[in-house]
Short mmCIF file of C-alpha atoms in Angstrom, two decimals:
data_model
loop_
_atom_site.label_atom_id
_atom_site.label_comp_id
_atom_site.label_asym_id
_atom_site.label_seq_id
_atom_site.Cartn_x
_atom_site.Cartn_y
_atom_site.Cartn_z
CA ASN A 1 79.70 81.79 107.12
CA ALA A 2 78.29 84.57 109.36
CA GLY A 3 80.80 87.38 108.63
CA VAL A 4 79.94 90.40 110.79
CA THR A 5 76.92 90.04 113.06
CA GLN A 6 75.24 93.00 114.74
CA THR A 7 72.56 92.88 117.43
CA PRO A 8 69.97 94.18 117.92
CA LYS A 9 68.65 95.17 114.48
CA PHE A 10 66.29 97.78 115.93
CA GLN A 11 66.14 99.59 119.26
CA VAL A 12 64.15 102.46 120.73
CA LEU A 13 65.55 104.24 123.77
CA LYS A 14 64.52 107.12 125.95
CA THR A 15 66.81 110.08 126.44
CA GLY A 16 69.33 109.34 129.19
CA GLN A 17 69.19 105.56 128.91
CA SER A 18 72.31 103.55 128.20
CA MET A 19 72.75 100.51 126.02
CA THR A 20 75.32 98.37 124.24
CA LEU A 21 75.30 97.56 120.54
CA GLN A 22 76.91 94.19 119.94
CA CYS A 23 79.24 93.32 117.06
CA ALA A 24 80.98 90.03 116.39
CA GLN A 25 83.04 88.78 113.46
CA ASP A 26 84.23 85.28 112.67
CA MET A 27 86.89 86.09 110.06
CA ASN A 28 89.79 86.60 112.51
CA HIS A 29 90.09 90.23 111.36
CA GLU A 30 92.36 92.49 113.36
CA TYR A 31 90.73 95.79 112.40
CA MET A 32 87.20 96.61 113.54
CA SER A 33 85.29 99.86 113.44
CA TRP A 34 81.96 101.48 114.19
CA TYR A 35 80.23 103.96 111.88
CA ARG A 36 77.02 105.89 112.02
CA GLN A 37 75.02 106.72 108.92
CA ASP A 38 72.90 109.84 108.83
CA PRO A 39 70.95 111.27 105.88
CA GLY A 40 73.20 113.29 103.57
CA MET A 41 76.28 112.56 105.67
CA GLY A 42 77.57 109.20 104.50
CA LEU A 43 79.20 106.93 107.07
CA ARG A 44 81.18 108.60 109.84
CA LEU A 45 83.75 106.76 111.95
CA ILE A 46 82.97 106.65 115.67
CA HIS A 47 85.67 104.37 117.15
CA TYR A 48 88.02 101.76 115.81
CA SER A 49 90.34 99.00 116.99
CA VAL A 50 93.49 97.61 115.40
CA GLY A 51 93.54 94.53 117.63
CA ALA A 52 92.45 93.08 120.95
CA GLY A 53 93.09 95.54 123.78
CA ILE A 54 93.65 98.51 121.45
CA THR A 55 90.98 101.10 120.65
CA ASP A 56 91.02 104.68 119.44
CA GLN A 57 88.66 107.50 118.57
CA GLY A 58 87.38 108.25 115.13
CA GLU A 59 85.68 111.31 113.72
CA VAL A 60 82.62 111.45 116.02
CA PRO A 61 83.45 109.66 119.31
CA ASN A 62 81.60 111.83 121.85
CA GLY A 63 78.92 109.97 123.79
CA TYR A 64 80.24 106.52 122.87
CA ASN A 65 82.63 104.03 124.46
CA VAL A 66 84.17 100.87 123.05
CA SER A 67 86.30 97.99 124.27
CA ARG A 68 88.03 95.09 122.50
CA SER A 69 88.70 92.24 124.89
CA THR A 70 88.77 89.60 122.14
CA THR A 71 89.54 89.58 118.41
CA GLU A 72 85.95 88.62 117.65
CA ASP A 73 83.90 91.16 119.62
CA PHE A 74 83.73 94.93 119.49
CA PRO A 75 80.74 96.34 121.44
CA LEU A 76 79.70 99.98 121.25
CA ARG A 77 78.24 101.58 124.37
CA LEU A 78 76.00 104.61 124.49
CA LEU A 79 76.55 106.15 127.90
CA SER A 80 73.52 108.46 128.12
CA ALA A 81 71.42 108.41 124.96
CA ALA A 82 70.53 111.71 123.30
CA PRO A 83 68.15 112.37 120.37
CA SER A 84 71.19 113.41 118.26
CA GLN A 85 72.34 109.79 118.46
CA THR A 86 69.33 108.60 116.48
CA SER A 87 71.00 106.93 113.52
CA VAL A 88 71.85 103.68 111.79
CA TYR A 89 74.98 102.12 113.22
CA PHE A 90 77.28 99.84 111.25
CA CYS A 91 80.08 97.68 112.52
CA ALA A 92 82.81 96.67 110.09
CA SER A 93 85.93 94.55 110.08
CA SER A 94 88.91 94.04 107.81
CA TYR A 95 92.12 92.07 107.76
CA SER A 96 94.16 95.15 108.57
CA ARG A 97 93.94 98.93 108.74
CA GLN A 98 95.61 99.33 105.37
CA GLY A 99 93.55 101.34 102.95
CA ASN A 100 93.46 98.64 100.27
CA GLN A 101 91.76 96.19 102.62
CA PRO A 102 88.00 96.24 101.96
CA GLN A 103 85.83 96.33 105.04
CA HIS A 104 83.09 93.79 105.73
CA PHE A 105 79.99 95.37 107.22
CA GLY A 106 77.22 94.04 109.41
CA ASP A 107 73.60 94.72 108.48
CA GLY A 108 73.30 97.62 110.91
CA THR A 109 71.40 98.60 114.03
CA ARG A 110 68.66 101.18 113.58
CA LEU A 111 68.53 103.20 116.81
CA SER A 112 65.87 105.77 117.75
CA ILE A 113 66.22 107.99 120.80
CA LEU A 114 63.01 109.60 122.03
CA ASP B 1 83.97 119.19 106.50
CA GLN B 2 83.36 116.31 104.12
CA GLN B 3 86.52 115.23 102.34
CA VAL B 4 84.66 112.94 99.95
CA LYS B 5 81.66 114.29 98.06
CA GLN B 6 79.11 112.61 95.87
CA ASN B 7 77.19 115.52 94.45
CA SER B 8 74.46 113.50 92.72
CA PRO B 9 72.08 112.02 95.31
CA SER B 10 70.34 109.90 92.70
CA LEU B 11 70.70 108.48 89.21
CA SER B 12 68.12 106.78 87.00
CA VAL B 13 69.27 104.69 84.05
CA GLN B 14 67.66 102.32 81.60
CA GLU B 15 68.56 98.65 81.74
CA GLY B 16 71.43 97.88 79.38
CA ARG B 17 72.78 101.44 79.35
CA ILE B 18 75.82 102.81 81.15
CA SER B 19 75.65 104.16 84.71
CA ILE B 20 78.27 106.75 85.62
CA LEU B 21 78.69 107.69 89.26
CA ASN B 22 80.95 110.56 90.24
CA CYS B 23 82.97 111.36 93.34
CA ASP B 24 85.18 114.31 94.27
CA TYR B 25 87.69 114.51 97.10
CA THR B 26 89.78 117.19 98.77
CA ASN B 27 92.55 115.33 100.61
CA SER B 28 95.60 114.73 98.42
CA MET B 29 96.89 112.20 100.99
CA PHE B 30 94.27 109.59 100.09
CA ASP B 31 96.10 106.48 98.83
CA TYR B 32 93.23 104.14 98.03
CA PHE B 33 89.73 104.71 96.75
CA LEU B 34 86.92 102.19 97.11
CA TRP B 35 83.32 101.83 96.01
CA TYR B 36 80.72 100.08 98.12
CA LYS B 37 77.20 99.03 97.19
CA LYS B 38 74.34 98.95 99.67
CA TYR B 39 70.90 97.37 99.46
CA PRO B 40 68.11 98.43 101.87
CA ALA B 41 68.34 96.87 105.34
CA GLU B 42 71.80 95.48 104.59
CA GLY B 43 75.31 96.69 105.24
CA PRO B 44 77.53 98.06 102.47
CA THR B 45 79.47 95.50 100.45
CA PHE B 46 82.78 96.11 98.73
CA LEU B 47 82.59 96.52 94.97
CA ILE B 48 85.88 97.70 93.51
CA SER B 49 88.94 99.75 94.48
CA ILE B 50 91.81 101.64 92.92
CA SER B 51 95.22 102.69 94.16
CA SER B 52 96.21 106.34 93.88
CA ILE B 53 99.06 105.32 91.56
CA LYS B 54 96.65 103.91 89.01
CA ASP B 55 94.18 105.68 86.75
CA LYS B 56 91.89 102.79 85.90
CA ASN B 57 90.75 99.49 87.38
CA GLU B 58 88.28 97.13 85.77
CA ASP B 59 86.34 94.19 87.19
CA GLY B 60 83.73 92.71 84.91
CA ARG B 61 80.99 95.26 84.32
CA PHE B 62 82.53 97.72 86.77
CA THR B 63 85.33 100.16 85.97
CA VAL B 64 86.71 102.86 88.23
CA PHE B 65 88.60 105.83 86.80
CA LEU B 66 90.82 108.11 88.84
CA ASN B 67 91.89 111.62 87.84
CA LYS B 68 94.30 112.74 90.54
CA SER B 69 94.91 116.20 89.10
CA ALA B 70 91.17 116.90 89.27
CA LYS B 71 90.73 114.97 92.56
CA HIS B 72 87.90 113.11 90.88
CA LEU B 73 86.94 109.50 90.43
CA SER B 74 84.07 107.80 88.69
CA LEU B 75 82.46 104.38 88.61
CA HIS B 76 81.13 103.06 85.31
CA ILE B 77 78.67 100.17 85.23
CA VAL B 78 78.16 98.65 81.78
CA PRO B 79 75.64 97.30 81.02
CA SER B 80 73.38 98.31 83.91
CA GLN B 81 71.14 95.56 85.26
CA PRO B 82 68.08 95.68 87.56
CA GLY B 83 70.12 94.11 90.37
CA ASP B 84 72.42 97.15 90.26
CA SER B 85 69.66 99.28 91.80
CA ALA B 86 71.21 100.24 95.15
CA VAL B 87 73.02 103.01 96.98
CA TYR B 88 76.67 103.39 95.98
CA PHE B 89 79.21 104.89 98.37
CA CYS B 90 82.52 106.32 97.32
CA ALA B 91 85.24 105.96 99.98
CA ALA B 92 88.82 107.14 100.29
CA SER B 93 91.55 106.00 102.63
CA ALA B 94 94.32 107.92 104.37
CA THR B 95 94.63 107.61 108.15
CA HIS B 96 91.01 106.51 108.16
CA VAL B 97 88.41 105.77 105.54
CA SER B 98 86.14 108.68 104.61
CA PHE B 99 82.83 108.01 102.92
CA GLY B 100 80.71 110.09 100.61
CA ALA B 101 76.99 110.54 101.21
CA GLY B 102 76.03 108.00 98.56
CA THR B 103 74.24 107.96 95.20
CA THR B 104 71.01 106.01 94.79
CA VAL B 105 70.95 104.22 91.45
CA THR B 106 67.67 103.06 89.94
CA VAL B 107 67.84 100.84 86.88
CA ARG B 108 64.60 101.00 84.84
CA ALA B 109 63.44 97.99 82.84
#
């Protein structure tokens, strides 16, 4: 029972490099989202998807792209890494977007941009 | 501008006593409130929630209280156990879910 799986767990990048953070869920959840966690800021929504082929921006989308070609996968792409993107990134999924649906989180990707 | 605030970054409590975590919010459109628990190197896990039409929800040792007029909610853990040592996030849902910055709870033996 894997739940939400994120890879890699750790990554160090140089400024200007690009990379993709992977996220997969095996619960057939329609709603998936990406958050970043920074000290003193809580979790902030980057992008979200309400189903395959549908994505939208969250609170802090600049510098990130997403796609949702299948129900299971929701990768997050950093286009040109900047030191301000150093953070811990969490992917989450839930049955629906409704507020009473608890989200299931992956264990996070710790990303450092030098 | 943070819509959900947890003003106490940390809380230390003795095993067996009550832990009270507080959360304030500004958006009156929030319709559900949730608490998540997070251990180091793991993702947050759902703990308990409450609808905006309720004022209390209880699940075992965990009780959440909602005071809509004060835009305030609290999580009570009774009795506190060593395994409760974690970071607790308050979250509120409207169009999206907004999270507080978290409170680190340490339960002392």
